[in-house]
Amino acid sequence: MEIPVGMTRNVPSVNNSLLFFLDIGGKKSKVTEKNYAKEYEKWMVKRELGIEKWLLDTFSHLGINATVKSDRYSLPIMYQIKATQKGESYLNGAFETYQIFRKVLKTVLSDDVHKIRFYVFAEVEDHFPMGKVNYYFNYYVHETPY
């Protein structure tokens, strides 16, 4: 999968505390400093797919026709919603996705969207003392309501 033009996935430093889930250099870990960027990419894509599944289910319950392309990053971006979760002492807190869910649902419902194609793009950044996770909800609205 190729990341869309204008978006590149930030690969944080190997020492970022938010990468605890990779267990870099742990006794039972297969992740090393040499392959951590690839493993980080795989984990973030897995995370994005989980978010997309939740959003697809939620949109379905709301009567919104929503799809994710099989080649996710090839979708032209019409609109983008960005949500950021900052790292904290509770490291899992940066990966709790309720902030993006709230922003996405608020926007989609207030804009009275009936048909949408989307994908989620996520990345970890080093710039905040404990790191931060940026979630991008990139979507394309179909003009016909049905």
mmCIF file of C-alpha atoms in Angstrom:
data_model
loop_
_atom_site.group_PDB
_atom_site.id
_atom_site.type_symbol
_atom_site.label_atom_id
_atom_site.label_comp_id
_atom_site.label_asym_id
_atom_site.label_seq_id
_atom_site.Cartn_x
_atom_site.Cartn_y
_atom_site.Cartn_z
ATOM 1 C CA MET A 1 0.000 0.000 0.000
ATOM 2 C CA GLU A 2 1.262 3.406 -0.896
ATOM 3 C CA ILE A 3 0.624 6.349 1.400
ATOM 4 C CA PRO A 4 -1.195 9.231 -0.349
ATOM 5 C CA VAL A 5 0.591 12.220 -1.801
ATOM 6 C CA GLY A 6 1.149 14.818 0.885
ATOM 7 C CA MET A 7 1.001 12.292 3.731
ATOM 8 C CA THR A 8 4.007 10.442 5.017
ATOM 9 C CA ARG A 9 3.951 8.252 8.083
ATOM 10 C CA ASN A 10 6.251 9.649 10.724
ATOM 11 C CA VAL A 11 8.538 6.972 12.171
ATOM 12 C CA PRO A 12 9.336 8.048 15.731
ATOM 13 C CA SER A 13 12.636 7.385 17.462
ATOM 14 C CA VAL A 14 13.144 3.886 18.734
ATOM 15 C CA ASN A 15 13.219 5.299 22.299
ATOM 16 C CA ASN A 16 9.706 6.802 22.146
ATOM 17 C CA SER A 17 7.820 5.567 25.202
ATOM 18 C CA LEU A 18 4.625 5.138 23.149
ATOM 19 C CA LEU A 19 6.274 2.280 21.256
ATOM 20 C CA PHE A 20 6.025 0.064 24.354
ATOM 21 C CA PHE A 21 3.749 -2.308 22.434
ATOM 22 C CA LEU A 22 6.647 -3.320 20.151
ATOM 23 C CA ASP A 23 8.752 -4.537 23.132
ATOM 24 C CA ILE A 24 11.916 -3.536 21.286
ATOM 25 C CA GLY A 25 14.867 -5.619 22.397
ATOM 26 C CA GLY A 26 12.822 -7.633 24.895
ATOM 27 C CA LYS A 27 13.844 -11.223 25.639
ATOM 28 C CA LYS A 28 10.885 -12.743 23.757
ATOM 29 C CA SER A 29 10.557 -9.947 21.190
ATOM 30 C CA LYS A 30 11.277 -10.423 17.500
ATOM 31 C CA VAL A 31 11.490 -6.641 17.109
ATOM 32 C CA THR A 32 14.978 -5.188 17.014
ATOM 33 C CA GLU A 33 16.311 -1.719 16.289
ATOM 34 C CA LYS A 34 16.960 -2.861 12.714
ATOM 35 C CA ASN A 35 13.391 -3.925 11.913
ATOM 36 C CA TYR A 36 11.385 -1.734 14.268
ATOM 37 C CA ALA A 37 10.314 0.741 11.537
ATOM 38 C CA LYS A 38 8.715 -2.087 9.545
ATOM 39 C CA GLU A 39 7.060 -3.550 12.657
ATOM 40 C CA TYR A 40 5.833 -0.096 13.683
ATOM 41 C CA GLU A 41 4.264 0.343 10.222
ATOM 42 C CA LYS A 42 2.524 -3.069 10.472
ATOM 43 C CA TRP A 43 1.191 -2.277 13.944
ATOM 44 C CA MET A 44 -0.137 1.132 12.912
ATOM 45 C CA VAL A 45 -1.917 -0.334 9.865
ATOM 46 C CA LYS A 46 -3.475 -2.992 12.124
ATOM 47 C CA ARG A 47 -4.628 -0.208 14.450
ATOM 48 C CA GLU A 48 -6.083 1.772 11.530
ATOM 49 C CA LEU A 49 -8.012 -1.269 10.301
ATOM 50 C CA GLY A 50 -9.532 -1.757 13.762
ATOM 51 C CA ILE A 51 -10.679 1.870 13.874
ATOM 52 C CA GLU A 52 -12.134 1.592 10.368
ATOM 53 C CA LYS A 53 -14.086 -1.540 11.323
ATOM 54 C CA TRP A 54 -15.581 0.217 14.338
ATOM 55 C CA LEU A 55 -16.523 3.245 12.219
ATOM 56 C CA LEU A 56 -18.075 1.060 9.493
ATOM 57 C CA ASP A 57 -20.252 -0.670 12.103
ATOM 58 C CA THR A 58 -21.259 2.649 13.666
ATOM 59 C CA PHE A 59 -22.079 4.262 10.315
ATOM 60 C CA SER A 60 -24.181 1.216 9.413
ATOM 61 C CA HIS A 61 -26.212 1.581 12.628
ATOM 62 C CA LEU A 62 -26.751 5.255 11.783
ATOM 63 C CA GLY A 63 -27.999 4.483 8.266
ATOM 64 C CA ILE A 64 -24.932 5.944 6.557
ATOM 65 C CA ASN A 65 -23.625 4.032 3.551
ATOM 66 C CA ALA A 66 -19.886 3.847 4.306
ATOM 67 C CA THR A 67 -17.087 1.922 2.612
ATOM 68 C CA VAL A 68 -13.329 1.590 2.783
ATOM 69 C CA LYS A 69 -11.520 0.875 -0.480
ATOM 70 C CA SER A 70 -9.489 -2.327 -0.591
ATOM 71 C CA ASP A 71 -6.498 -0.195 -1.650
ATOM 72 C CA ARG A 72 -7.141 2.250 1.167
ATOM 73 C CA TYR A 73 -4.578 4.937 0.417
ATOM 74 C CA SER A 74 -5.645 5.333 -3.239
ATOM 75 C CA LEU A 75 -8.810 7.191 -2.240
ATOM 76 C CA PRO A 76 -8.662 10.869 -3.221
ATOM 77 C CA ILE A 77 -8.919 13.020 -0.108
ATOM 78 C CA MET A 78 -11.866 15.408 -0.224
ATOM 79 C CA TYR A 79 -11.939 16.187 3.503
ATOM 80 C CA GLN A 80 -9.772 15.402 6.494
ATOM 81 C CA ILE A 81 -10.432 15.365 10.222
ATOM 82 C CA LYS A 82 -7.404 15.311 12.511
ATOM 83 C CA ALA A 83 -7.482 14.255 16.145
ATOM 84 C CA THR A 84 -4.435 14.139 18.409
ATOM 85 C CA GLN A 85 -3.994 12.156 21.596
ATOM 86 C CA LYS A 86 -1.000 13.194 23.700
ATOM 87 C CA GLY A 87 1.072 10.685 25.612
ATOM 88 C CA GLU A 88 0.588 10.555 29.343
ATOM 89 C CA SER A 89 1.710 8.447 32.280
ATOM 90 C CA TYR A 90 -0.997 5.951 31.282
ATOM 91 C CA LEU A 91 0.668 4.991 27.989
ATOM 92 C CA ASN A 92 -2.423 3.320 26.509
ATOM 93 C CA GLY A 93 -4.212 6.676 26.791
ATOM 94 C CA ALA A 94 -2.627 7.909 23.563
ATOM 95 C CA PHE A 95 -4.178 4.959 21.718
ATOM 96 C CA GLU A 96 -7.714 5.429 23.052
ATOM 97 C CA THR A 97 -9.577 6.511 19.968
ATOM 98 C CA TYR A 98 -12.684 8.107 21.444
ATOM 99 C CA GLN A 99 -11.446 11.578 20.445
ATOM 100 C CA ILE A 100 -11.368 10.732 16.741
ATOM 101 C CA PHE A 101 -14.712 8.906 17.017
ATOM 102 C CA ARG A 102 -16.328 11.986 18.562
ATOM 103 C CA LYS A 103 -14.910 14.391 15.967
ATOM 104 C CA VAL A 104 -15.772 12.136 13.025
ATOM 105 C CA LEU A 105 -19.313 11.373 14.149
ATOM 106 C CA LYS A 106 -19.999 15.013 15.006
ATOM 107 C CA THR A 107 -18.838 16.178 11.564
ATOM 108 C CA VAL A 108 -20.533 13.451 9.540
ATOM 109 C CA LEU A 109 -23.841 13.845 11.364
ATOM 110 C CA SER A 110 -23.855 17.666 11.320
ATOM 111 C CA ASP A 111 -23.040 17.685 7.584
ATOM 112 C CA ASP A 112 -25.923 15.230 6.973
ATOM 113 C CA VAL A 113 -23.698 12.813 5.040
ATOM 114 C CA HIS A 114 -25.473 9.763 3.570
ATOM 115 C CA LYS A 115 -22.726 8.060 1.560
ATOM 116 C CA ILE A 116 -19.011 8.156 2.345
ATOM 117 C CA ARG A 117 -15.734 6.438 1.453
ATOM 118 C CA PHE A 118 -12.927 6.784 3.958
ATOM 119 C CA TYR A 119 -9.771 5.484 5.535
ATOM 120 C CA VAL A 120 -7.896 6.216 8.746
ATOM 121 C CA PHE A 121 -4.209 7.127 8.862
ATOM 122 C CA ALA A 122 -2.345 7.175 12.195
ATOM 123 C CA GLU A 123 1.173 8.028 13.288
ATOM 124 C CA VAL A 124 3.199 8.490 16.469
ATOM 125 C CA GLU A 125 5.206 11.708 16.923
ATOM 126 C CA ASP A 126 8.109 12.494 19.228
ATOM 127 C CA HIS A 127 7.523 16.252 19.582
ATOM 128 C CA PHE A 128 5.592 16.119 22.857
ATOM 129 C CA PRO A 129 7.555 15.005 25.999
ATOM 130 C CA MET A 130 5.641 11.699 26.172
ATOM 131 C CA GLY A 131 4.942 11.579 22.419
ATOM 132 C CA LYS A 132 1.589 11.924 20.745
ATOM 133 C CA VAL A 133 -0.551 9.998 18.291
ATOM 134 C CA ASN A 134 -2.175 11.765 15.336
ATOM 135 C CA TYR A 135 -5.240 10.208 13.752
ATOM 136 C CA TYR A 136 -6.396 11.402 10.330
ATOM 137 C CA PHE A 137 -9.863 10.518 9.074
ATOM 138 C CA ASN A 138 -9.606 11.067 5.311
ATOM 139 C CA TYR A 139 -12.869 10.847 3.450
ATOM 140 C CA TYR A 140 -14.728 11.418 0.241
ATOM 141 C CA VAL A 141 -18.452 12.294 0.293
ATOM 142 C CA HIS A 142 -20.696 11.044 -2.487
ATOM 143 C CA GLU A 143 -23.142 13.784 -3.412
ATOM 144 C CA THR A 144 -26.142 11.538 -3.979
ATOM 145 C CA PRO A 145 -27.956 10.887 -0.709
ATOM 146 C CA TYR A 146 -28.728 7.227 -1.575
#
